[in-house]
CSV table of C-alpha atoms and ligand atoms in Angstrom, one decimal:
chain,number,residue,atom,x,y,z
E,1,UNK,CA,-33.5,-10.5,50.4
E,2,UNK,CA,-36.0,-7.8,51.0
E,3,UNK,CA,-36.8,-5.6,48.0
E,4,UNK,CA,-35.2,-2.2,48.2
E,5,UNK,CA,-37.4,0.6,49.5
E,6,UNK,CA,-38.3,3.4,47.0
E,7,UNK,CA,-38.1,6.7,48.7
E,8,UNK,CA,-38.7,10.1,47.1
E,9,UNK,CA,-37.6,13.4,48.5
E,10,UNK,CA,-39.4,16.3,46.9
E,11,UNK,CA,-38.5,20.0,47.4
E,12,UNK,CA,-40.1,22.9,45.7
E,13,UNK,CA,-37.8,25.3,43.9
E,14,UNK,CA,-37.5,28.9,45.3
E,15,UNK,CA,-40.8,28.2,47.1
E,16,UNK,CA,-41.9,31.6,48.6
E,17,UNK,CA,-40.6,33.5,45.6
E,18,UNK,CA,-42.3,31.0,43.2
E,19,UNK,CA,-45.6,31.6,44.9
E,20,UNK,CA,-45.1,35.4,44.6
E,21,UNK,CA,-44.4,35.1,40.9
E,22,UNK,CA,-47.5,32.9,40.5
E,23,UNK,CA,-49.7,35.5,42.0
E,24,UNK,CA,-48.0,38.4,40.1
E,25,UNK,CA,-46.9,37.0,36.7
E,26,UNK,CA,-45.3,40.3,35.8
E,27,UNK,CA,-42.5,39.3,38.3
E,28,UNK,CA,-41.5,36.3,36.2
E,29,UNK,CA,-37.8,36.4,35.3
E,30,UNK,CA,-37.0,39.2,37.8
E,31,UNK,CA,-34.9,39.0,40.9
E,32,UNK,CA,-37.5,38.5,43.6
E,33,UNK,CA,-36.5,38.7,47.2
E,34,UNK,CA,-38.9,37.6,50.0
E,35,UNK,CA,-38.0,38.7,53.5
E,36,UNK,CA,-39.4,40.3,56.6
E,37,UNK,CA,-39.7,44.1,56.6
E,38,UNK,CA,-37.8,44.8,53.3
E,39,UNK,CA,-38.7,48.6,53.2
E,40,UNK,CA,-37.0,49.1,49.9
E,41,UNK,CA,-34.0,47.2,51.1
E,42,UNK,CA,-33.4,49.5,54.1
E,43,UNK,CA,-35.5,47.5,56.6
E,44,UNK,CA,-34.2,45.1,59.1
E,45,UNK,CA,-34.5,41.3,58.9
E,46,UNK,CA,-33.2,38.6,56.7
E,47,UNK,CA,-34.0,37.1,53.3
E,48,UNK,CA,-36.4,34.2,53.5
E,49,UNK,CA,-35.8,33.2,50.0
E,50,UNK,CA,-34.5,34.6,46.8
E,51,UNK,CA,-35.5,33.7,43.2
E,52,UNK,CA,-32.8,32.1,41.1
E,53,UNK,CA,-32.5,35.4,39.2
E,54,UNK,CA,-31.7,37.1,42.6
E,55,UNK,CA,-29.3,34.3,43.6
E,56,UNK,CA,-27.2,35.2,40.6
E,57,UNK,CA,-26.4,38.4,42.5
E,58,UNK,CA,-25.3,36.5,45.6
E,59,UNK,CA,-28.6,37.0,47.4
E,60,UNK,CA,-29.6,33.9,49.5
E,61,UNK,CA,-31.7,32.8,52.5
E,62,UNK,CA,-30.6,34.3,55.8
E,63,UNK,CA,-28.7,37.2,54.2
E,64,UNK,CA,-29.6,40.5,55.9
E,65,UNK,CA,-32.0,42.5,53.7
E,66,UNK,CA,-29.6,45.4,53.9
E,67,UNK,CA,-26.8,43.3,52.4
E,68,UNK,CA,-29.2,41.9,49.7
E,69,UNK,CA,-30.0,45.5,48.8
E,70,UNK,CA,-26.3,46.3,48.3
E,71,UNK,CA,-25.9,43.3,46.1
E,72,UNK,CA,-29.1,43.6,44.1
E,73,UNK,CA,-30.6,47.1,44.2
E,74,UNK,CA,-32.8,46.3,41.2
E,75,UNK,CA,-34.5,43.4,43.1
E,76,UNK,CA,-38.2,43.3,43.8
E,77,UNK,CA,-38.4,43.1,47.6
E,78,UNK,CA,-41.6,41.6,49.2
E,79,UNK,CA,-42.8,40.8,52.6
E,80,UNK,CA,-43.6,37.1,53.3
E,81,UNK,CA,-47.2,36.1,53.1
E,82,UNK,CA,-47.1,33.0,55.3
E,83,UNK,CA,-50.9,32.3,55.1
E,84,UNK,CA,-50.7,32.0,51.3
E,85,UNK,CA,-47.6,29.7,51.5
E,86,UNK,CA,-49.3,27.5,54.0
E,87,UNK,CA,-52.4,27.2,51.8
E,88,UNK,CA,-50.3,26.3,48.7
E,89,UNK,CA,-48.2,23.9,50.8
E,90,UNK,CA,-51.3,22.0,52.0
E,91,UNK,CA,-52.4,21.4,48.4
E,92,UNK,CA,-49.0,20.2,47.4
E,93,UNK,CA,-48.8,17.8,50.3
E,94,UNK,CA,-52.3,16.6,49.3
E,95,UNK,CA,-50.9,15.7,45.9
E,96,UNK,CA,-48.1,13.8,47.6
E,97,UNK,CA,-50.7,11.8,49.6
E,98,UNK,CA,-52.5,10.8,46.4
E,99,UNK,CA,-49.5,8.6,45.7
E,100,UNK,CA,-48.8,7.1,49.1
E,101,UNK,CA,-50.1,7.6,52.7
E,102,UNK,CA,-46.5,7.5,53.8
E,103,UNK,CA,-45.6,11.2,53.6
E,104,UNK,CA,-43.3,12.9,56.0
E,105,UNK,CA,-43.3,16.7,55.6
E,106,UNK,CA,-40.0,18.3,56.7
E,107,UNK,CA,-41.1,21.9,56.1
E,108,UNK,CA,-43.7,23.8,54.1
E,109,UNK,CA,-42.0,22.9,50.8
E,110,UNK,CA,-40.4,19.5,51.2
E,111,UNK,CA,-41.3,16.0,52.1
E,112,UNK,CA,-40.2,12.4,52.1
E,113,UNK,CA,-42.5,9.9,50.4
E,114,UNK,CA,-42.1,6.1,50.8
E,115,UNK,CA,-43.6,4.8,47.6
E,116,UNK,CA,-42.5,1.2,48.0
E,117,UNK,CA,-46.1,0.0,48.3
E,118,UNK,CA,-47.4,2.1,45.4
E,119,UNK,CA,-45.7,0.2,42.6
E,120,UNK,CA,-48.8,-1.7,41.3
E,121,UNK,CA,-51.0,1.4,41.3
E,122,UNK,CA,-48.6,4.0,40.0
E,123,UNK,CA,-45.3,2.4,38.8
E,124,UNK,CA,-41.8,2.4,40.2
E,125,UNK,CA,-40.1,5.2,42.1
E,126,UNK,CA,-38.8,7.1,39.1
E,127,UNK,CA,-42.2,6.8,37.4
E,128,UNK,CA,-44.0,8.2,40.4
E,129,UNK,CA,-41.4,11.0,40.7
E,130,UNK,CA,-42.1,12.0,37.1
E,131,UNK,CA,-45.9,11.8,37.7
E,132,UNK,CA,-45.6,13.9,40.9
E,133,UNK,CA,-43.6,16.5,39.1
E,134,UNK,CA,-46.0,16.7,36.2
E,135,UNK,CA,-49.1,17.0,38.5
E,136,UNK,CA,-47.6,19.7,40.7
E,137,UNK,CA,-46.8,21.7,37.6
E,138,UNK,CA,-50.2,21.1,36.0
E,139,UNK,CA,-52.2,21.9,39.0
E,140,UNK,CA,-50.1,24.4,40.9
E,141,UNK,CA,-47.7,25.8,38.3
E,142,UNK,CA,-44.9,25.1,40.7
E,143,UNK,CA,-41.6,23.3,40.0
E,144,UNK,CA,-40.4,20.6,42.3
E,145,UNK,CA,-37.0,19.0,42.4
E,146,UNK,CA,-37.0,15.2,43.0
E,147,UNK,CA,-34.6,12.7,44.3
E,148,UNK,CA,-35.4,9.0,44.2
E,149,UNK,CA,-33.3,6.5,46.2
E,150,UNK,CA,-33.5,3.6,48.6
E,151,UNK,CA,-33.0,5.7,51.7
E,152,UNK,CA,-34.0,9.1,53.1
E,153,UNK,CA,-30.6,10.6,53.3
E,154,UNK,CA,-29.6,9.6,49.7
E,155,UNK,CA,-33.0,10.8,48.4
E,156,UNK,CA,-32.5,14.1,50.1
E,157,UNK,CA,-29.0,14.6,48.7
E,158,UNK,CA,-30.3,13.6,45.2
E,159,UNK,CA,-33.1,16.1,45.1
E,160,UNK,CA,-30.8,18.9,46.0
E,161,UNK,CA,-28.0,18.0,43.6
E,162,UNK,CA,-29.4,19.4,40.4
E,163,UNK,CA,-31.7,22.1,41.6
E,164,UNK,CA,-33.6,23.9,40.1
E,165,UNK,CA,-35.7,21.4,38.1
E,166,UNK,CA,-33.6,18.6,39.5
E,167,UNK,CA,-34.5,15.0,38.9
E,168,UNK,CA,-32.0,12.5,40.2
E,169,UNK,CA,-32.5,8.8,40.5
E,170,UNK,CA,-30.0,6.6,42.5
E,171,UNK,CA,-30.8,3.0,41.6
E,172,UNK,CA,-30.6,0.3,44.3
E,173,UNK,CA,-27.0,-0.8,44.8
E,174,UNK,CA,-25.4,2.3,43.4
E,175,UNK,CA,-25.7,4.5,46.5
E,176,UNK,CA,-22.0,4.4,47.5
E,177,UNK,CA,-20.8,5.1,43.9
E,178,UNK,CA,-23.2,8.0,43.8
E,179,UNK,CA,-22.0,9.5,47.1
E,180,UNK,CA,-18.2,8.9,46.7
E,181,UNK,CA,-17.3,11.9,44.5
E,182,UNK,CA,-19.5,14.4,46.5
E,183,UNK,CA,-18.1,16.9,49.0
E,184,UNK,CA,-18.7,15.8,52.5
E,185,UNK,CA,-21.0,18.6,53.4
E,186,UNK,CA,-23.6,17.1,51.0
E,187,UNK,CA,-24.1,14.3,53.5
E,188,UNK,CA,-27.3,15.1,55.4
E,189,UNK,CA,-26.3,15.6,59.0
E,190,UNK,CA,-22.8,16.9,58.3
E,191,UNK,CA,-22.9,20.5,59.4
E,192,UNK,CA,-20.2,23.1,59.3
E,193,UNK,CA,-18.7,22.1,62.6
E,194,UNK,CA,-18.3,18.4,61.7
E,195,UNK,CA,-17.0,19.5,58.3
E,196,UNK,CA,-14.3,21.5,59.9
E,197,UNK,CA,-13.3,18.5,62.1
E,198,UNK,CA,-13.2,16.3,59.1
E,199,UNK,CA,-11.3,18.9,57.1
E,200,UNK,CA,-8.7,19.0,59.8
E,201,UNK,CA,-8.1,15.3,59.1
E,202,UNK,CA,-7.6,16.2,55.4
E,203,UNK,CA,-11.0,14.7,54.4
E,204,UNK,CA,-13.0,16.7,51.8
E,205,UNK,CA,-15.0,14.2,49.8
E,206,UNK,CA,-17.2,11.3,50.8
E,207,UNK,CA,-14.6,8.9,49.2
E,208,UNK,CA,-11.9,10.4,51.5
E,209,UNK,CA,-13.9,9.4,54.4
E,210,UNK,CA,-14.6,5.9,53.1
E,211,UNK,CA,-11.0,5.3,52.3
E,212,UNK,CA,-9.7,6.8,55.6
E,213,UNK,CA,-8.4,4.3,58.2
E,214,UNK,CA,-11.2,3.3,60.5
E,215,UNK,CA,-9.1,4.0,63.6
E,216,UNK,CA,-8.3,7.6,62.6
E,217,UNK,CA,-12.1,8.4,62.5
E,218,UNK,CA,-12.9,6.5,65.6
E,219,UNK,CA,-10.1,8.2,67.6
E,220,UNK,CA,-11.3,11.6,66.4
E,221,UNK,CA,-15.0,11.2,66.6
E,222,UNK,CA,-15.6,8.3,68.9
E,223,UNK,CA,-16.8,4.9,67.8
E,224,UNK,CA,-20.6,5.7,67.6
E,225,UNK,CA,-20.3,8.9,65.6
E,226,UNK,CA,-17.6,7.4,63.3
E,227,UNK,CA,-19.8,4.3,62.7
E,228,UNK,CA,-22.8,6.4,62.0
E,229,UNK,CA,-20.9,8.7,59.6
E,230,UNK,CA,-19.4,5.8,57.6
E,231,UNK,CA,-22.9,4.2,57.3
E,232,UNK,CA,-24.2,7.5,55.9
E,233,UNK,CA,-21.3,7.7,53.5
E,234,UNK,CA,-22.1,4.3,52.2
E,235,UNK,CA,-25.7,5.3,51.7
E,236,UNK,CA,-27.0,3.2,54.5
E,237,UNK,CA,-29.9,4.8,56.5
E,238,UNK,CA,-32.5,2.6,58.0
E,239,UNK,CA,-34.7,5.5,59.2
E,240,UNK,CA,-38.3,5.0,58.0
E,241,UNK,CA,-40.4,7.7,56.4
E,242,UNK,CA,-42.7,8.7,59.3
E,243,UNK,CA,-46.2,9.2,58.2
E,244,UNK,CA,-47.5,12.5,59.4
E,245,UNK,CA,-50.8,14.0,58.3
E,246,UNK,CA,-51.5,17.7,59.0
E,247,UNK,CA,-49.8,17.9,62.4
E,248,UNK,CA,-52.1,17.8,65.4
E,249,UNK,CA,-49.3,18.3,67.8
E,250,UNK,CA,-45.5,18.8,67.7
E,251,UNK,CA,-43.3,17.8,70.6
E,252,UNK,CA,-39.8,17.1,71.9
E,253,UNK,CA,-38.7,15.0,74.8
E,254,UNK,CA,-35.5,13.6,76.3
E,255,UNK,CA,-34.6,10.8,78.7
E,256,UNK,CA,-31.8,11.5,81.1
E,257,UNK,CA,-28.9,9.0,81.2
E,258,UNK,CA,-29.2,9.1,85.0
E,259,UNK,CA,-32.4,10.2,86.7
E,260,UNK,CA,-32.3,13.9,87.5
E,261,UNK,CA,-33.6,15.8,90.6
E,262,UNK,CA,-31.7,19.0,90.0
E,263,UNK,CA,-34.1,21.9,89.3
E,264,UNK,CA,-31.6,24.0,87.4
E,265,UNK,CA,-30.6,21.2,85.1
E,266,UNK,CA,-34.3,20.3,84.5
E,267,UNK,CA,-35.1,23.9,83.6
E,268,UNK,CA,-32.1,24.1,81.4
E,269,UNK,CA,-33.1,20.9,79.5
E,270,UNK,CA,-36.7,22.2,79.2
E,271,UNK,CA,-35.3,25.4,77.6
E,272,UNK,CA,-33.3,23.5,75.1
E,273,UNK,CA,-36.4,21.4,74.2
E,274,UNK,CA,-38.6,24.5,74.0
E,275,UNK,CA,-36.0,26.1,71.7
E,276,UNK,CA,-35.9,23.2,69.3
E,277,UNK,CA,-39.7,22.8,69.4
E,278,UNK,CA,-40.3,26.5,68.8
E,279,UNK,CA,-38.1,26.4,65.8
E,280,UNK,CA,-40.0,23.4,64.3
E,281,UNK,CA,-43.4,25.0,65.0
E,282,UNK,CA,-42.3,28.2,63.2
E,283,UNK,CA,-40.8,26.3,60.4
E,284,UNK,CA,-44.1,24.5,59.8
E,285,UNK,CA,-45.9,27.8,59.8
E,286,UNK,CA,-48.0,26.8,62.8
E,287,UNK,CA,-49.1,28.5,66.1
E,288,UNK,CA,-50.7,26.5,68.9
E,289,UNK,CA,-52.9,27.4,71.9
E,290,UNK,CA,-51.8,24.6,74.2
E,291,UNK,CA,-48.4,24.0,75.7
E,292,UNK,CA,-48.0,20.7,77.5
E,293,UNK,CA,-45.3,19.5,79.9
E,294,UNK,CA,-44.6,15.8,80.3
E,295,UNK,CA,-42.7,14.3,83.1
E,296,UNK,CA,-41.8,10.7,83.8
E,297,UNK,CA,-40.5,9.9,87.3
E,298,UNK,CA,-37.9,7.4,88.0
E,299,UNK,CA,-40.6,4.8,88.9
E,300,UNK,CA,-41.9,5.2,85.3
E,301,UNK,CA,-45.2,6.9,86.4
E,302,UNK,CA,-45.9,9.6,83.9
E,303,UNK,CA,-47.9,12.8,84.1
E,304,UNK,CA,-48.7,15.7,81.9
E,305,UNK,CA,-49.8,19.3,82.6
E,306,UNK,CA,-51.5,21.3,79.8
E,307,UNK,CA,-51.8,25.0,79.6
E,308,UNK,CA,-54.3,26.3,77.1
E,309,UNK,CA,-54.8,30.0,76.3
E,310,UNK,CA,-57.2,31.9,74.1
E,311,UNK,CA,-54.3,33.1,71.9
E,312,UNK,CA,-51.8,30.9,70.0
E,313,UNK,CA,-48.0,31.1,70.1
E,314,UNK,CA,-44.9,29.9,68.3
E,315,UNK,CA,-42.5,31.7,70.5
E,316,UNK,CA,-39.6,29.8,72.2
E,317,UNK,CA,-39.8,31.9,75.3
E,318,UNK,CA,-43.6,31.5,75.7
E,319,UNK,CA,-43.4,27.8,75.2
E,320,UNK,CA,-40.7,27.6,77.8
E,321,UNK,CA,-42.4,29.7,80.4
E,322,UNK,CA,-45.7,27.9,80.0
E,323,UNK,CA,-44.1,24.5,80.6
E,324,UNK,CA,-41.6,25.7,83.3
E,325,UNK,CA,-44.3,27.0,85.6
E,326,UNK,CA,-46.0,23.6,86.1
E,327,UNK,CA,-42.5,22.0,86.2
E,328,UNK,CA,-41.6,24.1,89.3
E,329,UNK,CA,-44.9,23.3,91.0
E,330,UNK,CA,-44.5,19.6,90.4
E,331,UNK,CA,-40.9,19.6,91.7
E,332,UNK,CA,-41.9,21.5,94.8
E,333,UNK,CA,-44.8,19.1,95.5
E,334,UNK,CA,-42.6,16.0,94.9
E,335,UNK,CA,-39.4,16.7,96.7
E,336,UNK,CA,-36.9,13.9,96.6
E,337,UNK,CA,-38.4,12.3,93.5
E,338,UNK,CA,-36.1,12.1,90.4
E,339,UNK,CA,-37.1,12.7,86.8
E,340,UNK,CA,-36.4,10.1,84.1
E,341,UNK,CA,-37.9,11.9,81.1
E,342,UNK,CA,-39.0,15.4,80.4
E,343,UNK,CA,-40.9,16.6,77.3
E,344,UNK,CA,-42.8,19.6,75.9
E,345,UNK,CA,-45.4,19.8,73.1
E,346,UNK,CA,-47.5,22.4,71.4
E,347,UNK,CA,-51.0,21.6,70.1
E,348,UNK,CA,-54.3,23.2,69.3
E,349,UNK,CA,-53.0,24.7,66.1
E,350,UNK,CA,-55.3,27.6,65.3
E,351,UNK,CA,-55.8,27.9,61.6
E,352,UNK,CA,-57.7,31.2,61.7
E,353,UNK,CA,-55.0,32.8,63.9
E,354,UNK,CA,-52.5,31.4,61.5
E,355,UNK,CA,-54.1,33.1,58.6
E,356,UNK,CA,-54.6,36.5,60.2
E,357,UNK,CA,-51.4,36.6,62.2
E,358,UNK,CA,-49.2,35.4,59.5
E,359,UNK,CA,-50.1,38.3,57.2
E,360,UNK,CA,-47.8,40.2,59.5
E,361,UNK,CA,-44.5,38.5,59.6
E,362,UNK,CA,-43.6,40.5,62.7
E,363,UNK,CA,-45.9,38.2,64.7
E,364,UNK,CA,-44.2,34.9,63.7
E,365,UNK,CA,-42.1,34.2,66.7
E,366,UNK,CA,-40.2,37.1,68.4
E,367,UNK,CA,-37.7,39.0,66.3
E,368,UNK,CA,-35.0,37.1,68.3
E,369,UNK,CA,-36.6,33.8,67.4
E,370,UNK,CA,-36.6,34.7,63.7
E,371,UNK,CA,-33.0,35.8,63.6
E,372,UNK,CA,-31.8,32.8,65.5
E,373,UNK,CA,-33.8,30.5,63.3
E,374,UNK,CA,-32.2,31.9,60.2
E,375,UNK,CA,-28.7,31.8,61.6
E,376,UNK,CA,-29.2,28.2,62.5
E,377,UNK,CA,-30.6,27.4,59.1
E,378,UNK,CA,-27.4,28.7,57.7
E,379,UNK,CA,-24.7,27.8,60.2
E,380,UNK,CA,-26.1,24.7,61.9
E,381,UNK,CA,-27.8,23.8,65.2
E,382,UNK,CA,-24.9,24.7,67.4
E,383,UNK,CA,-24.5,28.2,66.0
E,384,UNK,CA,-26.8,30.0,68.5
E,385,UNK,CA,-29.2,29.3,71.3
E,386,UNK,CA,-31.0,31.0,74.1
E,387,UNK,CA,-28.5,32.8,76.4
E,388,UNK,CA,-29.0,30.3,79.2
E,389,UNK,CA,-28.0,27.5,76.9
E,390,UNK,CA,-25.0,29.4,75.7
E,391,UNK,CA,-23.8,30.2,79.2
E,392,UNK,CA,-24.3,26.6,80.2
E,393,UNK,CA,-22.2,25.5,77.3
E,394,UNK,CA,-19.5,27.9,78.2
E,395,UNK,CA,-19.6,26.8,81.8
E,396,UNK,CA,-19.1,23.2,80.6
E,397,UNK,CA,-16.1,24.3,78.6
E,398,UNK,CA,-14.6,26.1,81.5
E,399,UNK,CA,-15.1,23.1,83.7
E,400,UNK,CA,-13.3,21.0,81.1
E,401,UNK,CA,-10.5,23.5,80.8
E,402,UNK,CA,-9.9,23.5,84.5
D,501,LIG,P1,-35.8,25.9,50.9
D,501,LIG,O1,-36.4,24.7,50.2
D,501,LIG,O2,-34.5,25.7,51.6
D,501,LIG,O3,-35.5,27.1,49.8
D,501,LIG,P2,-36.3,27.4,48.5
D,501,LIG,O4,-37.5,26.6,48.3
D,501,LIG,O5,-36.6,28.9,48.6
D,501,LIG,O6,-35.2,27.3,47.4
D,501,LIG,P3,-34.7,25.9,46.7
D,501,LIG,O7,-35.0,26.0,45.3
D,501,LIG,O8,-33.2,26.0,47.0
D,501,LIG,O9,-35.4,24.8,47.4
D,501,LIG,O10,-36.8,26.6,51.9
D,501,LIG,C1,-38.2,26.6,51.6
D,501,LIG,C2,-38.8,27.9,52.0
D,501,LIG,O11,-38.5,28.1,53.4
D,501,LIG,C3,-38.2,29.1,51.3
D,501,LIG,O12,-38.9,29.4,50.1
D,501,LIG,C4,-38.4,30.2,52.4
D,501,LIG,C5,-38.3,29.5,53.7
D,501,LIG,N1,-37.0,29.7,54.3
D,501,LIG,C6,-36.8,30.7,55.2
D,501,LIG,O13,-37.8,31.4,55.5
D,501,LIG,N2,-35.6,31.0,55.8
D,501,LIG,C7,-34.5,30.2,55.5
D,501,LIG,O14,-33.4,30.5,56.0
D,501,LIG,C8,-34.7,29.1,54.5
D,501,LIG,C9,-33.5,28.3,54.1
D,501,LIG,C10,-35.9,28.9,54.0
D,502,LIG,MG1,-37.3,24.4,48.4
């Protein structure tokens, strides 16, 4: 038998707020609320993060600032300083990389680490988790919550379970017992929509799902989804930690189930990809100068078209438009050819632009991008999308209804 993997998920507590308190110690112990354009609580925009003191008043990420103000008028309201958070994040990620090269950052303040190969140098998973936590406290004065497990999904659930200052170890072989009593929405990948579907079947906890007749789930969700979900519920998750150093490019691509030569459908797909990509770029606190389109024709020949500008962007609409223009040209010049794969990426991340532009949160994506990002953070991927995607979805529904 192969030895179990040792995977750590590390997530800083109240990250943006913690950095603000670090820089202004007089804020310690106060309800600190970081969000775009707070203007004494009367501004527009949503809460990026709230300190735990502020959460006690019902203030949380994605809550409109005006609502936060109603709930917590005595709060200290601050504009985000993305450049500062990016700088702190880099140093924290560098500490992670001292323990293993296999670090997969998920956002500015969280990462997976595969420490299976670090045993001889640093000790077992829990030992490394404790050392990590100590070093981040000693060097950065930040608190990190840690989950140690044999898979990514269990490690992620574990780090979140006892926040703040969480430290949860799930020893090999105990994954299913650990997951059984938890509410289903704890499973990574079960969003509000799926939770409602499962709730309608009377399933609330992971154990309900595991004990439910297989047929019931398969009939409701389809065989693939049901199988995937049961595996997650047992704590099985073969996905590897994907080593990523400071990103050089971020991209999304998709292969059509049947080759596609319909321009509208191609543009629609590109818009969906640009939307997902824009969101990732913004979440990572990046802006790039190059947008690249990738196409693979049905004969597998592949080409790319890059568009580089003097300014950098993280906007969904701009990413889409700069990839859609070469797409239209290529389709016009290759009539009759069908597309097998389409992709879009952003690169040329501009650090100086990042620093100066991020001082002004208004320049991080469009206002619409920011609102839709925070809605999706809260309500799940399907909650909102560009108007063309929504209208396409509605069209699909109408067709089915007919
Ligand atoms: P999280 O790790 O989700 O939140 P957190 O670190 O503030 O709090 P916790 O102790 O629960 O981990 O997100 C990390 C940072 O990302 C957070 O400090 C601010 C930012 N963020 C937003 O800007 N908008 C959002 O909707 C969320 C969820 C996070
Ligand atoms: Mg966090």
